[in-house]
GROMACS .gro file of C-alpha atoms in nm:
model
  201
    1UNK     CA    1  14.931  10.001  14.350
    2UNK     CA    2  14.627   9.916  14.235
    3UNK     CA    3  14.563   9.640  14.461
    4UNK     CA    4  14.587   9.851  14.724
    5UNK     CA    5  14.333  10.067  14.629
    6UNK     CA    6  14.100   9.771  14.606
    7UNK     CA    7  14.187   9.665  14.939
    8UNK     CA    8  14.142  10.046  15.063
    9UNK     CA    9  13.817  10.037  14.825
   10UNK     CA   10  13.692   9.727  15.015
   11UNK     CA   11  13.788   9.838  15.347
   12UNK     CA   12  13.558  10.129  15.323
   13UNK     CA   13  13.274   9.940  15.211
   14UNK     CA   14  13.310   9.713  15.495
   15UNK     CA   15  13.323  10.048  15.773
   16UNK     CA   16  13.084  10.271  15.566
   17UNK     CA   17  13.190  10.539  15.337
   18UNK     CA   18  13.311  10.865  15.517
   19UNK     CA   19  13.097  11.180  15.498
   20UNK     CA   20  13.216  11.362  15.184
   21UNK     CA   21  13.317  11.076  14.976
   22UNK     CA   22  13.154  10.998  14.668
   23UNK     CA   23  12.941  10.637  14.629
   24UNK     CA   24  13.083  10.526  14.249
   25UNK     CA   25  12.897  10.176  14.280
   26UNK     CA   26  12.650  10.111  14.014
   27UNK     CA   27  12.292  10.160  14.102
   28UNK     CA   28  12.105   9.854  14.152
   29UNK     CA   29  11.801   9.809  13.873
   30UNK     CA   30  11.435   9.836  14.031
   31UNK     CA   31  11.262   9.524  14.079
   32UNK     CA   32  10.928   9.652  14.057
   33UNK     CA   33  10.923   9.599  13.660
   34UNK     CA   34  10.599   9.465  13.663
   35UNK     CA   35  10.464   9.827  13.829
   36UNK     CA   36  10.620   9.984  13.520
   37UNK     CA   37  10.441  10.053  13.211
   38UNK     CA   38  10.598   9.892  12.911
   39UNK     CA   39  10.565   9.992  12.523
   40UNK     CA   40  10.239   9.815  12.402
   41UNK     CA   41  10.071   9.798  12.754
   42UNK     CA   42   9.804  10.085  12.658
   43UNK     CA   43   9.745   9.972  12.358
   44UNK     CA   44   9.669   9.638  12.489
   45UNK     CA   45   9.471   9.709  12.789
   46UNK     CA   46   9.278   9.979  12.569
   47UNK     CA   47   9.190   9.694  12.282
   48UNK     CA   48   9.096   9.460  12.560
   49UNK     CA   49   8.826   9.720  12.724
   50UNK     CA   50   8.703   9.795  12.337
   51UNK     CA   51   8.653   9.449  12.313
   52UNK     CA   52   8.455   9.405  12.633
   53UNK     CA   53   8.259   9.696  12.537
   54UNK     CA   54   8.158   9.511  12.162
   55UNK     CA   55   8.039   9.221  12.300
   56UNK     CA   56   7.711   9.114  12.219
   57UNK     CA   57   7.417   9.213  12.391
   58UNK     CA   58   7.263   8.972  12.660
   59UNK     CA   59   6.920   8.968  12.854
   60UNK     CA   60   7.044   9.062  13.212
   61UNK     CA   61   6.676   8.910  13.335
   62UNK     CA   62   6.795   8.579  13.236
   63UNK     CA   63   7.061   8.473  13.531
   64UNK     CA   64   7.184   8.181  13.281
   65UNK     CA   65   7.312   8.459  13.038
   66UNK     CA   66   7.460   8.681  13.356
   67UNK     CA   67   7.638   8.351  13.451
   68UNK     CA   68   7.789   8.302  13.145
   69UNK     CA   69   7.900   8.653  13.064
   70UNK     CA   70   8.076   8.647  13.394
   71UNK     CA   71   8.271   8.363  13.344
   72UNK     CA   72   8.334   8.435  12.975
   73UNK     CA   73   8.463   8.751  13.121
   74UNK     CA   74   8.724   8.549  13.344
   75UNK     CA   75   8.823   8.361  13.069
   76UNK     CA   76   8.896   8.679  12.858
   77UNK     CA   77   9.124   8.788  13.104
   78UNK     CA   78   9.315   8.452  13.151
   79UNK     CA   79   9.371   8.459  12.752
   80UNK     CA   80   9.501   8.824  12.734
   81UNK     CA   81   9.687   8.814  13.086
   82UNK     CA   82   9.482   9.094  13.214
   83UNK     CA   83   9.377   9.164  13.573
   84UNK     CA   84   8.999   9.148  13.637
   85UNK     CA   85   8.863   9.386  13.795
   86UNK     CA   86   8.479   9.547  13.895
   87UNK     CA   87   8.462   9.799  13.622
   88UNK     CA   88   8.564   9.547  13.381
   89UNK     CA   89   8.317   9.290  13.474
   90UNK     CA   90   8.071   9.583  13.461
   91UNK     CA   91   8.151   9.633  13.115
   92UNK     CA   92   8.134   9.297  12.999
   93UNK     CA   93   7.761   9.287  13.132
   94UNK     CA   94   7.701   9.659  13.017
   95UNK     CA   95   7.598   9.772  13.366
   96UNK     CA   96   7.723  10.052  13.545
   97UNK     CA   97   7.922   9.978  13.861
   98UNK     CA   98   7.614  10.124  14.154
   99UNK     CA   99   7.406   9.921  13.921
  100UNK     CA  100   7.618   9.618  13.999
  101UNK     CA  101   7.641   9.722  14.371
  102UNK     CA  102   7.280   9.724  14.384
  103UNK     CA  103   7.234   9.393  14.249
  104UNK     CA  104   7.478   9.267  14.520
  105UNK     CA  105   7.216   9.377  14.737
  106UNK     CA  106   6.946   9.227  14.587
  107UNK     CA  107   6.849   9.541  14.445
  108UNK     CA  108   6.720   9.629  14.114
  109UNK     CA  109   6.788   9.287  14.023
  110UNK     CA  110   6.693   9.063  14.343
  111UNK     CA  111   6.803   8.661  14.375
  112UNK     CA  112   7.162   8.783  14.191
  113UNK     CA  113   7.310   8.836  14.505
  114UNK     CA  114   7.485   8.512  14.523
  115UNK     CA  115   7.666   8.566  14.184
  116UNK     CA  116   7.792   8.926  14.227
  117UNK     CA  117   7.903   8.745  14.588
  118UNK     CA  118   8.103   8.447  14.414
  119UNK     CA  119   8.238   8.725  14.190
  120UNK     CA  120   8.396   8.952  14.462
  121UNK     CA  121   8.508   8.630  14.612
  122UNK     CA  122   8.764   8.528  14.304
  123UNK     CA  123   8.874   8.884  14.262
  124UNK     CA  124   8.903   8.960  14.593
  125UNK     CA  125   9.115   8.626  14.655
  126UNK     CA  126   9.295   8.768  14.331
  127UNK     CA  127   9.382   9.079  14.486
  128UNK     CA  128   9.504   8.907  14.805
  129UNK     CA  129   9.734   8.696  14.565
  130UNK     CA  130   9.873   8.963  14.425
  131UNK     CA  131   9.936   9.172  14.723
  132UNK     CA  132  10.118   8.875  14.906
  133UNK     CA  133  10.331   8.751  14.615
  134UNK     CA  134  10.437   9.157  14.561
  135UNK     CA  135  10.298   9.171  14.210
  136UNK     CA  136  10.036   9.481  14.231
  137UNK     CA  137  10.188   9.854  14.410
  138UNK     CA  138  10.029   9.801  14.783
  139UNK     CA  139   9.894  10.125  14.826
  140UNK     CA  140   9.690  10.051  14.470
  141UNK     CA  141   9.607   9.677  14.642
  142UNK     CA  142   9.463   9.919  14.941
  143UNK     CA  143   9.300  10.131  14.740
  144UNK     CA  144   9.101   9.835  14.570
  145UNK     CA  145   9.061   9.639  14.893
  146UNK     CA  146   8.884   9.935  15.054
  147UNK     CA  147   8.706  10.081  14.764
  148UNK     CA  148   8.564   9.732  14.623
  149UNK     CA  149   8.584   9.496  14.889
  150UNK     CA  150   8.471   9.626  15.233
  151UNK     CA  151   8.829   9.627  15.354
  152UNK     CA  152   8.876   9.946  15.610
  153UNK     CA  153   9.101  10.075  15.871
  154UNK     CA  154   8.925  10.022  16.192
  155UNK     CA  155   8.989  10.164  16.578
  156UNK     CA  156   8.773  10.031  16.826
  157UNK     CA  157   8.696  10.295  17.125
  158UNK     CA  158   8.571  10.111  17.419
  159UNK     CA  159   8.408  10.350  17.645
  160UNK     CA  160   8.375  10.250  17.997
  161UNK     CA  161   8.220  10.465  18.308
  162UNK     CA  162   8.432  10.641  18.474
  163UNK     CA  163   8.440  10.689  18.894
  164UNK     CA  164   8.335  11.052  18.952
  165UNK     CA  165   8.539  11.284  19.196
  166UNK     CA  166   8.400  11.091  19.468
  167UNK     CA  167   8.533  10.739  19.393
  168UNK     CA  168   8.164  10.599  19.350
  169UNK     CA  169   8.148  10.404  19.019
  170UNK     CA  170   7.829  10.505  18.809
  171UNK     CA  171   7.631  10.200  18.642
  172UNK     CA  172   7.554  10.269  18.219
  173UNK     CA  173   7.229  10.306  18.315
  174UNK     CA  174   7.212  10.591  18.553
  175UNK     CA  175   7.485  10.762  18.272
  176UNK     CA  176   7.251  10.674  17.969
  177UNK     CA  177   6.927  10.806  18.190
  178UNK     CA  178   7.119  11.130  18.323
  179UNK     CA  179   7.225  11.240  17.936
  180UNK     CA  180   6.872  11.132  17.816
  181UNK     CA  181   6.700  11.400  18.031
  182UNK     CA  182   6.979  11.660  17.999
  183UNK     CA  183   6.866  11.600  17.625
  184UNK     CA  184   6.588  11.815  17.618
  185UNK     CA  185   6.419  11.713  17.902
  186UNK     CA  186   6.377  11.367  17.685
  187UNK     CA  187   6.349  11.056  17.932
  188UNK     CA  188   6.424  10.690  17.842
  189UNK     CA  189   6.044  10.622  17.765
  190UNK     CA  190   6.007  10.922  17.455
  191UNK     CA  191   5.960  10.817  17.159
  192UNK     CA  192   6.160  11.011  16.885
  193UNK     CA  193   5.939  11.275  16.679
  194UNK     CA  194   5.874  11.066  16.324
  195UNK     CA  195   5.923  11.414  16.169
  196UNK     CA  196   6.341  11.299  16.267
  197UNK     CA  197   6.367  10.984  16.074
  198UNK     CA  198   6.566  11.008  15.752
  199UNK     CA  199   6.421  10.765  15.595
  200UNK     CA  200   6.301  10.848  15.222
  201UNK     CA  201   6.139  10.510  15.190
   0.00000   0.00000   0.00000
């Protein structure tokens, strides 16, 4: 008897249940663990950013110093098994993050460019890692991408004359001259009122 009902049992799993009856399998685990908080995390990653924020001091004028702080900040992470990330590296240097955006631009701090650069490089080729290998939740991974990294969503609108009701083809330049003086009157050779630029420098 009970054979058969593991047969029966087995035949249904093979065709689909029917509509009505009851799935009694056990639910598989989720494999996402490492997505999943576990007891200690916060009080680990909370230590770690205490500890970044203690560190001593350094002259941020001297690039040697910036250097090392960087790197020491790497290291840190390797020997607590913590991600990096931009407002962590910020806090190791004691910078604010549109300070260290600026100094990516050679702003603020000019001729650091290269080493904010090399920085973005390893945690952006971080990021990638752990995006391909599954290991970080992908819309967090786009998130990062986007907001630290350039990354965007792009659509590319290719506008092309069209032929008018008369089948003649118009070139760009008689369209770009016809909506220049529909524009106020304004012909290809006006210059723009200064007053217009938004400039503040």
């Amino acid at each position: 008897m009970e054979n058969n009902y593991n047969e029966n049992e087995n035949e249904l799993m093979k065709r689909g249940r029917p509509k009505g009856s009851v799935d009694t399998s056990p639910r598989k685990k989720r494999s996402d663990k490492e997505l999943m908080v576990q007891p200690g995390d916060n009080a680990k990653i909370t230590q770690f950013n205490l500890s970044l924020m203690q560190l001593p001091e350094i002259d941020r004028g001297d690039r040697a110093q910036v250097e090392k702080r960087i790197m020491d900040y790497f290291r840190m992470c390797i020997d607590n098994d913590i991600k990096p990330g931009v407002a962590g590296i910020c806090l190791s240097l004691g910078i604010t993050r549109s300070a260290w955006q600026l100094w990516g631009v050679d702003k603020r701090r000019p001729g650091y460019s290269d080493i904010v650069e090399k920085s973005r490089i390893v945690m952006e080729a971080i990021m990638e890692q752990y995006m391909l290998s599954g290991k970080i939740n992908p819309v967090t991974g786009i998130f990062l991408l986007k907001n630290n990294f350039g990354y965007a969503d792009k659509s590319e609108v290719v506008l092309t004359p069209n032929n008018d009701p008369m089948g003649e083809s118009r070139s760009p330049e008689y369209l770009k001259q016809k909506y220049l003086d529909a524009t106020y009157g304004m012909s290809d050779n006006d210059e723009p009122d200064s007053s217009d630029s938004i400039d503040s420098d």
